[in-house]
Tab-separated table of C-alpha atoms in Angstrom:
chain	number	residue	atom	x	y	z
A	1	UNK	CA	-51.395	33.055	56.578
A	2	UNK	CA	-51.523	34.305	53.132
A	3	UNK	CA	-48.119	36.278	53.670
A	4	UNK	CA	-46.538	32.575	54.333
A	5	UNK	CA	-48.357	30.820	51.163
A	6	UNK	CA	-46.473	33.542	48.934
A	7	UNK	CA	-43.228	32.931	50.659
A	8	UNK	CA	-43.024	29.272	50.202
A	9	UNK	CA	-44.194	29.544	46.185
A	10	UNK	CA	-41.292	32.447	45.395
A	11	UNK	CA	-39.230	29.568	47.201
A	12	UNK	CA	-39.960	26.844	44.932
A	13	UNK	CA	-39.512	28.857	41.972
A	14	UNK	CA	-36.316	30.177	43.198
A	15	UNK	CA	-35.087	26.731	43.698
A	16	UNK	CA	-36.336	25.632	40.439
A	17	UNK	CA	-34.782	28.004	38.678
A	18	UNK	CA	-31.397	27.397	40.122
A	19	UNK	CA	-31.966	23.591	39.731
A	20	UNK	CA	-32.060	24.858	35.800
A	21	UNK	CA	-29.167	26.915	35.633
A	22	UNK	CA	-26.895	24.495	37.595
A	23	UNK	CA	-27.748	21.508	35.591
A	24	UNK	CA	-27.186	22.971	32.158
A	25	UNK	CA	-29.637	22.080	29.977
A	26	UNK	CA	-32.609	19.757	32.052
A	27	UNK	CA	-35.679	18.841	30.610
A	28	UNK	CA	-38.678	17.759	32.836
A	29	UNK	CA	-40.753	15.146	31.326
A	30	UNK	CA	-44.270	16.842	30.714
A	31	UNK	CA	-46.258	13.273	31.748
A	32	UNK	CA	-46.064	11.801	35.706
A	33	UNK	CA	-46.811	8.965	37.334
A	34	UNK	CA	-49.857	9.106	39.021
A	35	UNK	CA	-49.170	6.802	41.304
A	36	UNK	CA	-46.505	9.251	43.002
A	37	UNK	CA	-47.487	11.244	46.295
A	38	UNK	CA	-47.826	14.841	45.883
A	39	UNK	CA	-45.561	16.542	48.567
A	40	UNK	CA	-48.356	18.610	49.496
A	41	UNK	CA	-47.859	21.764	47.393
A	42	UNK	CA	-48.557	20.396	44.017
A	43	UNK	CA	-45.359	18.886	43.489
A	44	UNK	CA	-43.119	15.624	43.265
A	45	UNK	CA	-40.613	15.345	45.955
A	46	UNK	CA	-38.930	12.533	43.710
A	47	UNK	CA	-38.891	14.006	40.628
A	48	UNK	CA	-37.977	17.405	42.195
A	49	UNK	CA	-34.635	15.515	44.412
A	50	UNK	CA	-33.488	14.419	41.255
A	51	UNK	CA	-33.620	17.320	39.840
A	52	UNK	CA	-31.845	18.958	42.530
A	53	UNK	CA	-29.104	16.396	42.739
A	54	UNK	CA	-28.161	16.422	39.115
A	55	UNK	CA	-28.267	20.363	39.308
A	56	UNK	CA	-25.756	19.916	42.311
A	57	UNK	CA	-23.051	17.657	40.355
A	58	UNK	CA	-20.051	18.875	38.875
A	59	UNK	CA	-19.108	17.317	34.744
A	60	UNK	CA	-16.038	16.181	34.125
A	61	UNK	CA	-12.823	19.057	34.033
A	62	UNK	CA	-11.630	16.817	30.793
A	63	UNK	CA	-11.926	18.658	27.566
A	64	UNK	CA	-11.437	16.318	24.862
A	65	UNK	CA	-10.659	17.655	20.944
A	66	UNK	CA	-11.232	15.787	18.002
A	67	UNK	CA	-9.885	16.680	14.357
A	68	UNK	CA	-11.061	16.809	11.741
A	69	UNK	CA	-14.118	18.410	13.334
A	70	UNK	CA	-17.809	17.055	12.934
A	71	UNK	CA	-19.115	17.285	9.859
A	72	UNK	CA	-16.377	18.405	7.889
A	73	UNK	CA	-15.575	17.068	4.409
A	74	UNK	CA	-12.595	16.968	2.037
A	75	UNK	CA	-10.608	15.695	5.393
A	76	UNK	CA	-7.511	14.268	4.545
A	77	UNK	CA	-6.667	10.388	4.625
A	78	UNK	CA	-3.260	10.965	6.137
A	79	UNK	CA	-2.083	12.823	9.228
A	80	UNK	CA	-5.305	14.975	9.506
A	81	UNK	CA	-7.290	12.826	12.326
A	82	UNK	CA	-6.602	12.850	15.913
A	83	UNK	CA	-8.155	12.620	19.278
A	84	UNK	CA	-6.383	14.702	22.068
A	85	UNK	CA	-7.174	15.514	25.663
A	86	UNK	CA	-6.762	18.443	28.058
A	87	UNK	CA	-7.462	18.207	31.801
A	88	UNK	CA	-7.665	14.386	31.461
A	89	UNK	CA	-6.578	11.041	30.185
A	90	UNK	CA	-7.974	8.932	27.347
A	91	UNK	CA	-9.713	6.128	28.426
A	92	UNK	CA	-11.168	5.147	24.823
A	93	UNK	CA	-11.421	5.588	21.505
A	94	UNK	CA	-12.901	3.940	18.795
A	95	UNK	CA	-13.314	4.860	14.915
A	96	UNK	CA	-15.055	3.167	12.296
A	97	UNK	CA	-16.376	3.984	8.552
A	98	UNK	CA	-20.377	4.570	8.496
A	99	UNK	CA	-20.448	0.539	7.503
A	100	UNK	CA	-19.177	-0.007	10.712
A	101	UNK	CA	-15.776	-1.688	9.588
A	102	UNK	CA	-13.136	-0.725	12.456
A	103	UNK	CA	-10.000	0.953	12.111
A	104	UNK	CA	-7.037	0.594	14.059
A	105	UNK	CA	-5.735	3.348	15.713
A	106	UNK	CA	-3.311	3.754	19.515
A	107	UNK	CA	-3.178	5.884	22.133
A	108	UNK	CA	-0.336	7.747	23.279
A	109	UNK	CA	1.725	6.275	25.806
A	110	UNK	CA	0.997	9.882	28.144
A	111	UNK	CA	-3.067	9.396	27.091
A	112	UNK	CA	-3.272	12.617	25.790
A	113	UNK	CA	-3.559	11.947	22.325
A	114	UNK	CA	-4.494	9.210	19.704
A	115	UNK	CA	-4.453	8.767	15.962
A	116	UNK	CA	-5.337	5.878	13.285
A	117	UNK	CA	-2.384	3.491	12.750
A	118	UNK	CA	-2.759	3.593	8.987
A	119	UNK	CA	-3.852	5.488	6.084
A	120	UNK	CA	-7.637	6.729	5.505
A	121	UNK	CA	-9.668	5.346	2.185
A	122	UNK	CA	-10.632	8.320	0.381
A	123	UNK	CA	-14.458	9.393	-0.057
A	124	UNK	CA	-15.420	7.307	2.681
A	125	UNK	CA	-17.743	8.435	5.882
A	126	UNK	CA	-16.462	7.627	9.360
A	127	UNK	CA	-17.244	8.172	13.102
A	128	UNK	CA	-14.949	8.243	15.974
A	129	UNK	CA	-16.304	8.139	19.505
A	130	UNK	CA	-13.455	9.101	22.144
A	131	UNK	CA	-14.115	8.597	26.057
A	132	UNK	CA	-12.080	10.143	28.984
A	133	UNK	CA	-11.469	10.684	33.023
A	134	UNK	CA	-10.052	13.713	34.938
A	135	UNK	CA	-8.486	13.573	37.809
A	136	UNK	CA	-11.783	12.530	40.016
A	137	UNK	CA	-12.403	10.642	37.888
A	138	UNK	CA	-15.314	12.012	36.432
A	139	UNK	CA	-15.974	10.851	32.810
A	140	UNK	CA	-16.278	13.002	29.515
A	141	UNK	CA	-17.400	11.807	26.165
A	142	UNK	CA	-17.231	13.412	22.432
A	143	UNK	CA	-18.549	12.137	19.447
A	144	UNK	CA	-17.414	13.060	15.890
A	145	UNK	CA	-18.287	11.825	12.069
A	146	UNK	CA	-16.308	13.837	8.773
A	147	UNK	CA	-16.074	12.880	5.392
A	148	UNK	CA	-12.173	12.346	3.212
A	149	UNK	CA	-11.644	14.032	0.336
A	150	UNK	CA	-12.757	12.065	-2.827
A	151	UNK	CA	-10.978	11.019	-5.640
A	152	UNK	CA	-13.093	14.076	-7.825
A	153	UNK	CA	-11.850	16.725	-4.884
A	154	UNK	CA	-7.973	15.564	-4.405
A	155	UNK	CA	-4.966	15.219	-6.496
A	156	UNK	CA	-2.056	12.693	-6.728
A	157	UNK	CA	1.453	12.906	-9.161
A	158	UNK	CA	2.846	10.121	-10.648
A	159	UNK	CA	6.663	10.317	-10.291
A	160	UNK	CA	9.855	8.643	-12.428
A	161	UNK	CA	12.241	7.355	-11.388
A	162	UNK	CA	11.371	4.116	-8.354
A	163	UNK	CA	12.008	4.952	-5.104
A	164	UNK	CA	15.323	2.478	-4.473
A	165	UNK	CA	16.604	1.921	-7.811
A	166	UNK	CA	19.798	3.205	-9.694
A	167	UNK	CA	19.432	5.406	-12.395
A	168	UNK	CA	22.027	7.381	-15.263
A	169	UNK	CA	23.240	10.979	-14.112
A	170	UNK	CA	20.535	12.600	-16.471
A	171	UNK	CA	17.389	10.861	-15.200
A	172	UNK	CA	15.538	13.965	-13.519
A	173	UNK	CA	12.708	13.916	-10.869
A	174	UNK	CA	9.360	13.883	-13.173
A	175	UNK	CA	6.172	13.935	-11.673
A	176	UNK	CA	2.587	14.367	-13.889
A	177	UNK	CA	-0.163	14.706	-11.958
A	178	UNK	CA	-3.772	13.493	-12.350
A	179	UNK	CA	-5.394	16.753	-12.136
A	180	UNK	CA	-4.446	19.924	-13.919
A	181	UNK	CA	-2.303	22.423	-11.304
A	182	UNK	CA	-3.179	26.648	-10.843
A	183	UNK	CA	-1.809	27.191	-7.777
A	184	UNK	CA	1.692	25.776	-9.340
A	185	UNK	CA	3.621	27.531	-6.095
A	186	UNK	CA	1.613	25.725	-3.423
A	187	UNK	CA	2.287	22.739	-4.689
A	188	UNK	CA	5.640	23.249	-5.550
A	189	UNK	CA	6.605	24.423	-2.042
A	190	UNK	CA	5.298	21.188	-0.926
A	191	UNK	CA	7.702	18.966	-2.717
A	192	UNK	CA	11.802	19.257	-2.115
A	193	UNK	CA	14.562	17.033	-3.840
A	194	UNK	CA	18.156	17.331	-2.167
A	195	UNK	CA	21.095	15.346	-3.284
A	196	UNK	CA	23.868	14.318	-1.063
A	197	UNK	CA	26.527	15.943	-3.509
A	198	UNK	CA	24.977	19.319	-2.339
A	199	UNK	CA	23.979	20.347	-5.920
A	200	UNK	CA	20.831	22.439	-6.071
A	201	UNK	CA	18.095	21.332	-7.797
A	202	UNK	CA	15.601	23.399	-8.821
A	203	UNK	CA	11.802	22.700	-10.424
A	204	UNK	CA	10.259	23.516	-13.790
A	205	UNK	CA	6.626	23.406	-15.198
A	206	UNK	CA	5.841	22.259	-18.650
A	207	UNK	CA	2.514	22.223	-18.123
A	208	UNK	CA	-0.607	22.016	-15.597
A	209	UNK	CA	0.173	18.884	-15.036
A	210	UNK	CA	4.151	18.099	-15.219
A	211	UNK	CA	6.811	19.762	-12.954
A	212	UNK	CA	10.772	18.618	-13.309
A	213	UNK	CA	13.528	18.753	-10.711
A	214	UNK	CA	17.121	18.754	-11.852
A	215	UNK	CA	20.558	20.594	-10.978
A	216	UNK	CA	22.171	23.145	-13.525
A	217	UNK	CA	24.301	20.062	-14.847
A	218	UNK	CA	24.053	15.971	-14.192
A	219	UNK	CA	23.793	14.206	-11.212
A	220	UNK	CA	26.752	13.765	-9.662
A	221	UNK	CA	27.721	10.337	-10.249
A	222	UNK	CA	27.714	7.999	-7.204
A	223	UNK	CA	25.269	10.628	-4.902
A	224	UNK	CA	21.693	9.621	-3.535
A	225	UNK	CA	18.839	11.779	-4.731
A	226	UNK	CA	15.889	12.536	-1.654
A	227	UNK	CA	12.268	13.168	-2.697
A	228	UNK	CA	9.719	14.201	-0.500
A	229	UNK	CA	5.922	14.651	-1.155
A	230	UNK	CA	4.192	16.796	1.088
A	231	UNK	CA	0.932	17.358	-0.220
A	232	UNK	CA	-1.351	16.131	2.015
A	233	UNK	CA	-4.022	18.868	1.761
A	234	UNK	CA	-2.377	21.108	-0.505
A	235	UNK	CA	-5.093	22.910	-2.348
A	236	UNK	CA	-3.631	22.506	-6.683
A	237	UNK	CA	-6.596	23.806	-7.373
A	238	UNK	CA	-9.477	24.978	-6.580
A	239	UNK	CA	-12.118	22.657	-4.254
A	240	UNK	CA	-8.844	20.053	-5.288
A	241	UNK	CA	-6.428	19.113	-2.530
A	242	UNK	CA	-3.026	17.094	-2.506
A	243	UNK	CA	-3.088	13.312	-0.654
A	244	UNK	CA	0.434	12.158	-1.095
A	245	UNK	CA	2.607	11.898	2.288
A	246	UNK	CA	6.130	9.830	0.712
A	247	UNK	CA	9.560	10.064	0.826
A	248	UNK	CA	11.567	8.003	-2.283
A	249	UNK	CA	14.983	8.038	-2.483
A	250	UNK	CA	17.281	6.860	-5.393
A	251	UNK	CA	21.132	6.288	-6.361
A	252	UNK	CA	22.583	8.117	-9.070
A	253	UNK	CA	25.204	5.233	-11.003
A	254	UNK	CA	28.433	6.265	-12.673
A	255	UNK	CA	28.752	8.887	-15.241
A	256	UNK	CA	28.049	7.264	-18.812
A	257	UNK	CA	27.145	9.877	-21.618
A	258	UNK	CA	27.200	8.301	-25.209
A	259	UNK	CA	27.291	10.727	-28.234
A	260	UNK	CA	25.884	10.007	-31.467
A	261	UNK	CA	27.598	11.654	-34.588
A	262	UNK	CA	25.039	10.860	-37.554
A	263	UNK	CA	27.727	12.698	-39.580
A	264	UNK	CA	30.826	10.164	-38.667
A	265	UNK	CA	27.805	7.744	-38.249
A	266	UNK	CA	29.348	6.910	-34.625
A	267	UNK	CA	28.569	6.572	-31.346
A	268	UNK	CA	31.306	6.835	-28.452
A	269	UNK	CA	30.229	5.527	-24.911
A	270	UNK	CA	31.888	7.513	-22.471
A	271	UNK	CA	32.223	6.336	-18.637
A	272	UNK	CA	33.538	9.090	-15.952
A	273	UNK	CA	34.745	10.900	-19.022
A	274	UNK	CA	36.579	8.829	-20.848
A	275	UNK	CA	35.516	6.970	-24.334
A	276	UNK	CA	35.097	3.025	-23.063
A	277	UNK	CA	33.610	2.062	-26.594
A	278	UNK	CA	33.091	2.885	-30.310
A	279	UNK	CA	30.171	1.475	-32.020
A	280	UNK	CA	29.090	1.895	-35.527
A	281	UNK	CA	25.598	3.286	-35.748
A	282	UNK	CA	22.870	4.256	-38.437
A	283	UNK	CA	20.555	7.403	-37.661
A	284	UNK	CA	17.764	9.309	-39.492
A	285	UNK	CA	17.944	8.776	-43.324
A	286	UNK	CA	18.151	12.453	-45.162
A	287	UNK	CA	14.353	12.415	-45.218
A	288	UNK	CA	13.266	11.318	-41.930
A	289	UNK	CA	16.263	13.201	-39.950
A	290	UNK	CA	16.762	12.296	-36.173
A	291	UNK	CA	16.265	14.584	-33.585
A	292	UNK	CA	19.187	16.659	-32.030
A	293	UNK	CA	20.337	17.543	-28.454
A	294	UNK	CA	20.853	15.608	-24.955
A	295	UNK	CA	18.490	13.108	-24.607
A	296	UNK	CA	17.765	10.139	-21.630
A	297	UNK	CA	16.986	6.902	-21.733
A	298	UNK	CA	13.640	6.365	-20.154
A	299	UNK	CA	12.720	2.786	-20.827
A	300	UNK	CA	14.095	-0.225	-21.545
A	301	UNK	CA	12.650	-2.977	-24.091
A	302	UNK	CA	14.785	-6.553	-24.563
A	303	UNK	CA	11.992	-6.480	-27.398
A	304	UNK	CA	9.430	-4.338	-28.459
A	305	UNK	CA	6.779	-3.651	-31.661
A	306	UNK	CA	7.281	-0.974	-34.084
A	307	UNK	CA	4.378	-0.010	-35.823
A	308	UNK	CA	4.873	2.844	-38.318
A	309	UNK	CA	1.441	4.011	-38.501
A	310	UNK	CA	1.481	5.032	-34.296
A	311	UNK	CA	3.874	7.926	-35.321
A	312	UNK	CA	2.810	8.889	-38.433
A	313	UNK	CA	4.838	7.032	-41.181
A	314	UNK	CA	1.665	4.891	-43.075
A	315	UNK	CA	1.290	4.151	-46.542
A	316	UNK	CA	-2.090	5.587	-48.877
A	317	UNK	CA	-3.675	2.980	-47.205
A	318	UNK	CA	-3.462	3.572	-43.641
A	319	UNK	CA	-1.267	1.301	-42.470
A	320	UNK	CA	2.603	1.458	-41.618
A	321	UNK	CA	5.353	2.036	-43.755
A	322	UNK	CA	6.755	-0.459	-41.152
A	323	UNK	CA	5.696	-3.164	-38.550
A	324	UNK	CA	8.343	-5.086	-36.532
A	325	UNK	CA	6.887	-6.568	-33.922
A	326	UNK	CA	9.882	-7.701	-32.271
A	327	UNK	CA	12.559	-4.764	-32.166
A	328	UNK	CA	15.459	-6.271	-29.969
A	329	UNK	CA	17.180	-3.827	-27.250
A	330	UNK	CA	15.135	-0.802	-27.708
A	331	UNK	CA	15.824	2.308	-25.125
A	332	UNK	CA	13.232	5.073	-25.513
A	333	UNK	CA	14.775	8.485	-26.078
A	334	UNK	CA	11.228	10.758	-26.752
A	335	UNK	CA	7.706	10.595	-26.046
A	336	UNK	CA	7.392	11.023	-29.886
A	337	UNK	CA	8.972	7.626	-30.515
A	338	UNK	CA	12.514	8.314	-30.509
A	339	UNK	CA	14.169	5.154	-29.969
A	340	UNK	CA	18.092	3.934	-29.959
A	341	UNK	CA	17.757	0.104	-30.586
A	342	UNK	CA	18.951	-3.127	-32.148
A	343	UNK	CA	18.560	-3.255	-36.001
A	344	UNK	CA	18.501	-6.964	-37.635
A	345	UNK	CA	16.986	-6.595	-41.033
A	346	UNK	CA	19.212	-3.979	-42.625
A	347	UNK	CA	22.417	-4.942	-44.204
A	348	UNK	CA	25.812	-5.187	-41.877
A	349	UNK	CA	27.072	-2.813	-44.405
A	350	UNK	CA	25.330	0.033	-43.290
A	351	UNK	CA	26.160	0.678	-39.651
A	352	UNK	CA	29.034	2.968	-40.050
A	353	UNK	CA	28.389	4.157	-43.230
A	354	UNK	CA	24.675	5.177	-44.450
A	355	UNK	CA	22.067	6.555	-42.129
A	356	UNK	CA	18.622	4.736	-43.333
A	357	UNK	CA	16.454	4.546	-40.027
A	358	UNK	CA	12.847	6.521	-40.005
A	359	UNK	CA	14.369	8.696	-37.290
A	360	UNK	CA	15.681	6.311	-34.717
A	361	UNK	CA	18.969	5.695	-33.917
A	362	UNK	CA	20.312	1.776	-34.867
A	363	UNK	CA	23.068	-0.336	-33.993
A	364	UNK	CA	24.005	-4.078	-35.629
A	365	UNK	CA	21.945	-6.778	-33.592
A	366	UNK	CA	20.824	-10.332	-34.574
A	367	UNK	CA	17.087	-11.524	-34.363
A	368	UNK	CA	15.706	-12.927	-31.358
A	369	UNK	CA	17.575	-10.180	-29.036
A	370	UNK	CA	19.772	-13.496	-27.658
A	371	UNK	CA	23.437	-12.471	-29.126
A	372	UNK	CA	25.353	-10.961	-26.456
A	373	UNK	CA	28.063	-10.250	-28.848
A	374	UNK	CA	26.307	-7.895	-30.860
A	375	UNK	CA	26.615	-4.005	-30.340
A	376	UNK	CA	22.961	-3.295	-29.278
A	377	UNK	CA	23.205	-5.862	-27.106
A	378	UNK	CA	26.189	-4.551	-25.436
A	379	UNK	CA	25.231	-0.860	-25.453
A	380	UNK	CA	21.570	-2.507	-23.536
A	381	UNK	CA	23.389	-4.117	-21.250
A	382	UNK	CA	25.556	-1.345	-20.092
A	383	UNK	CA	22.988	1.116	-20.255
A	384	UNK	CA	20.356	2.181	-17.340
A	385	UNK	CA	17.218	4.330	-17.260
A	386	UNK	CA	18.137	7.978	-16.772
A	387	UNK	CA	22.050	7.539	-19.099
A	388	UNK	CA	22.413	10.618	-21.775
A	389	UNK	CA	22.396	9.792	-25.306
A	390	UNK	CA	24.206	13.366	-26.734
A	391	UNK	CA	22.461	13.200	-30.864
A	392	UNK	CA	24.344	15.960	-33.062
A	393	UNK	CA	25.370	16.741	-36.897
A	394	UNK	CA	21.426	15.562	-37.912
A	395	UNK	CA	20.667	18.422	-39.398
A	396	UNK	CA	17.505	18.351	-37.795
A	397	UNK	CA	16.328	20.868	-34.754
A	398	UNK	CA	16.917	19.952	-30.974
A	399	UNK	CA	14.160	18.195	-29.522
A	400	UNK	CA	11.753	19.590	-27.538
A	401	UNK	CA	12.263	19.787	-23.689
A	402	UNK	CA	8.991	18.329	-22.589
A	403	UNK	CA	9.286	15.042	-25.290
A	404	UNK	CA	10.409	12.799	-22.764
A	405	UNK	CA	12.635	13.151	-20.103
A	406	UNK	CA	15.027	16.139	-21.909
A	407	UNK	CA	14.546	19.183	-19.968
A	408	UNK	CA	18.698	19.457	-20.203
A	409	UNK	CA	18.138	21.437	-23.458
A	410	UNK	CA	17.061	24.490	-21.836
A	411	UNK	CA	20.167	26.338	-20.323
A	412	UNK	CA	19.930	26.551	-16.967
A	413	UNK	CA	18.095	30.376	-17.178
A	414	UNK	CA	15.586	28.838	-18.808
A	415	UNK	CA	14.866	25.926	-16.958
A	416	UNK	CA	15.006	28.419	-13.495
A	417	UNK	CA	12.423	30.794	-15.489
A	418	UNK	CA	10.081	28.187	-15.240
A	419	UNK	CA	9.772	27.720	-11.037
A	420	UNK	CA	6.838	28.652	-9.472
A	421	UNK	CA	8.599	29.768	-6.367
């Protein structure tokens, strides 16, 4: 009798433990119902056939994947999230930010995949919750939540010139970014400009921050100019990662250089390479020369202030030498306040014949910036972002590179010198 009572007890713990390893993890609730009818050796026969059935299922064959994985942080807010499904077919997914706002997102047309139909906020919390079946049927679930990158951890660049427009053959690809760069080569290899003329364009650093694209001579007039961003996760620095995904694309106009003599006090417009128009100009007086070297038009004004005092001409008592608060057809040449422009309140007399200006570069114009007939307004209206304005005989030294958009004054050496790749 006693050889049977031992048999039957290394039986129920052999089934037990099988019950365990079968079902995964099981947990046994450590309270019971005393209502329920002992089976006679101290057990539950309920309790004990569920335990056994639920040992004696199979889980679902579907393995489903979600990125970024759970918990992470710094995730990116473009092309970084995705559900996807091996062994199975999606069945569900949803995704929503911690505040439980939705976001719209599509499964593949093969159910093997999904992803958000738009781009992430950044530093913002959310949860996906993805559902699917094998091929039984059986059901599989996986639950994920991840943080994006925040606007302290991530890095965008501001670019010149507007994706679509149509810009002068010396506007170059400038883009300053928000966050100072040290790993310049990353970066760099994630941005490309092509041109359909076939040029090649190459990249320089002036700083941390700014990195040019241009070919060894101007844009070949007529071409289309392709830039991508692909920074989406690019680490610029450390803990600091790239969010930018874009594509811009821009025409390059006809070729119009105009080149300022302050010597013959001149300027000749030239268009494909031949003079279209001579205008009569008045440059840097002897004491406040103008700048030399190839410089670009980077913004247009029909009018404009000129305060004296924001560049550092100002009288013993702080203020301006000058204050003109409505400049007519000014085209910024420099960051430093370079400008070629309209001039009303000097005499006729001395365009052509005496160079008076503070630095700037003038040409005859009429109050009001309304007179079409006037030879500001006619150099303004031919004139678009990115033309060359060539500045010699000054007597003054070339201007600097990185003071606005004039990185054609290093020779082409120079400008390669500065790549980070």
């Amino acid at each position: 009798m006693e050889k049977r009572v031992m048999t039957d007890s290394k039986r129920r713990r052999g089934l037990i433990a099988a019950s365990a390893l079968l079902g995964g993890v099981l947990v046994l609730s450590g309270c019971s119902d005393g209502n329920a009818k002992a089976d006679g050796n101290g057990g539950d026969s309920s309790s004990q056939a569920k335990v056994d059935e639920a040992a004696a299922k199979k889980t679902s064959e579907a393995q489903i994947k979600i990125t970024p994985k759970d918990g992470s942080d710094n995730a990116s807010i473009n092309n970084g999230t995705a559900v996807t499904v091996s062994k199975g077919k999606l069945t569900s997914v949803t995704m929503q930010t911690a505040e439980g706002t939705a976001v719209a997102g599509q499964i593949s047309a093969d159910k093997k995949s999904w992803k958000p139909t738009g781009q992430l906020q950044r530093a913002t919390t959310y949860k996906i919750a993805a559902e699917a079946t094998d091929s039984e049927g059986r059901t599989a679930h996986e639950n994920a939540s991840f943080t994006t990158v925040s606007p302290a951890n991530s890095f965008i660049g501001n670019f010149t010139p507007e994706d679509g427009s149509t810009v002068g053959v010396g506007m170059p690809v400038s883009i300053n970014f928000n966050k100072a760069i040290t790993d310049k080569a990353a970066v760099q290899k994630g941005i490309t400009v092509s041109s359909s003329s076939g040029q090649e364009v190459v990249g320089h650093w002036f700083s941390a921050n700014r990195l040019d694209f241009r070919p060894e001579s101007y844009w070949t007039g007529g071409s289309t100019v392709t830039l991508k961003l692909d920074l989406d996760g690019v680490e610029g620095a450390s803990g600091v990662y790239g969010v930018q995904q874009k594509t811009v694309t821009f025409k390059i106009g006809r070729n119009q250089v105009s080149i300022v003599d302050a010597k013959t006090k001149t300027m000749k417009v030239t268009k494909d390479g031949k003079t279209i128009k001579t205008i009569p100009i008045s440059a840097g007086s002897p004491e406040n020369k103008t700048y030399q070297g190839q410089m670009v038009i980077s913004e247009k004004f029909k009018e404009t202030r000129m305060d004296g005092s924001t560049v550092g001409f100002t009288n013993d008592d702080g203020k301006g030498e000058y204050d003109i608060k409505d400049v007519p057809h000014a085209m910024r040449l420099s960051s430093s306040g370079t400008f070629i422009h309209g001039n009303y309140w000097g005499a006729k007399s001395i365009f052509g014949a005496v160079n008076t200006s503070h630095g700037c570069v003038g040409l005859s114009d009429t109050k009001g910036a309304n007179d079409k007939n006037t030879p500001a307004a006619w150099f303004y209206e031919n004139s678009l972002i990115g033309d060359v304005v060539v500045v010699k005989n000054t007597g003054d030294k070339t201007i600097a590179p990185d003071n606005g958009l004039n990185g054609w004054n290093l020779d082409w050496a120079a400008w390669k010198a500065g790549s980070a790749v």
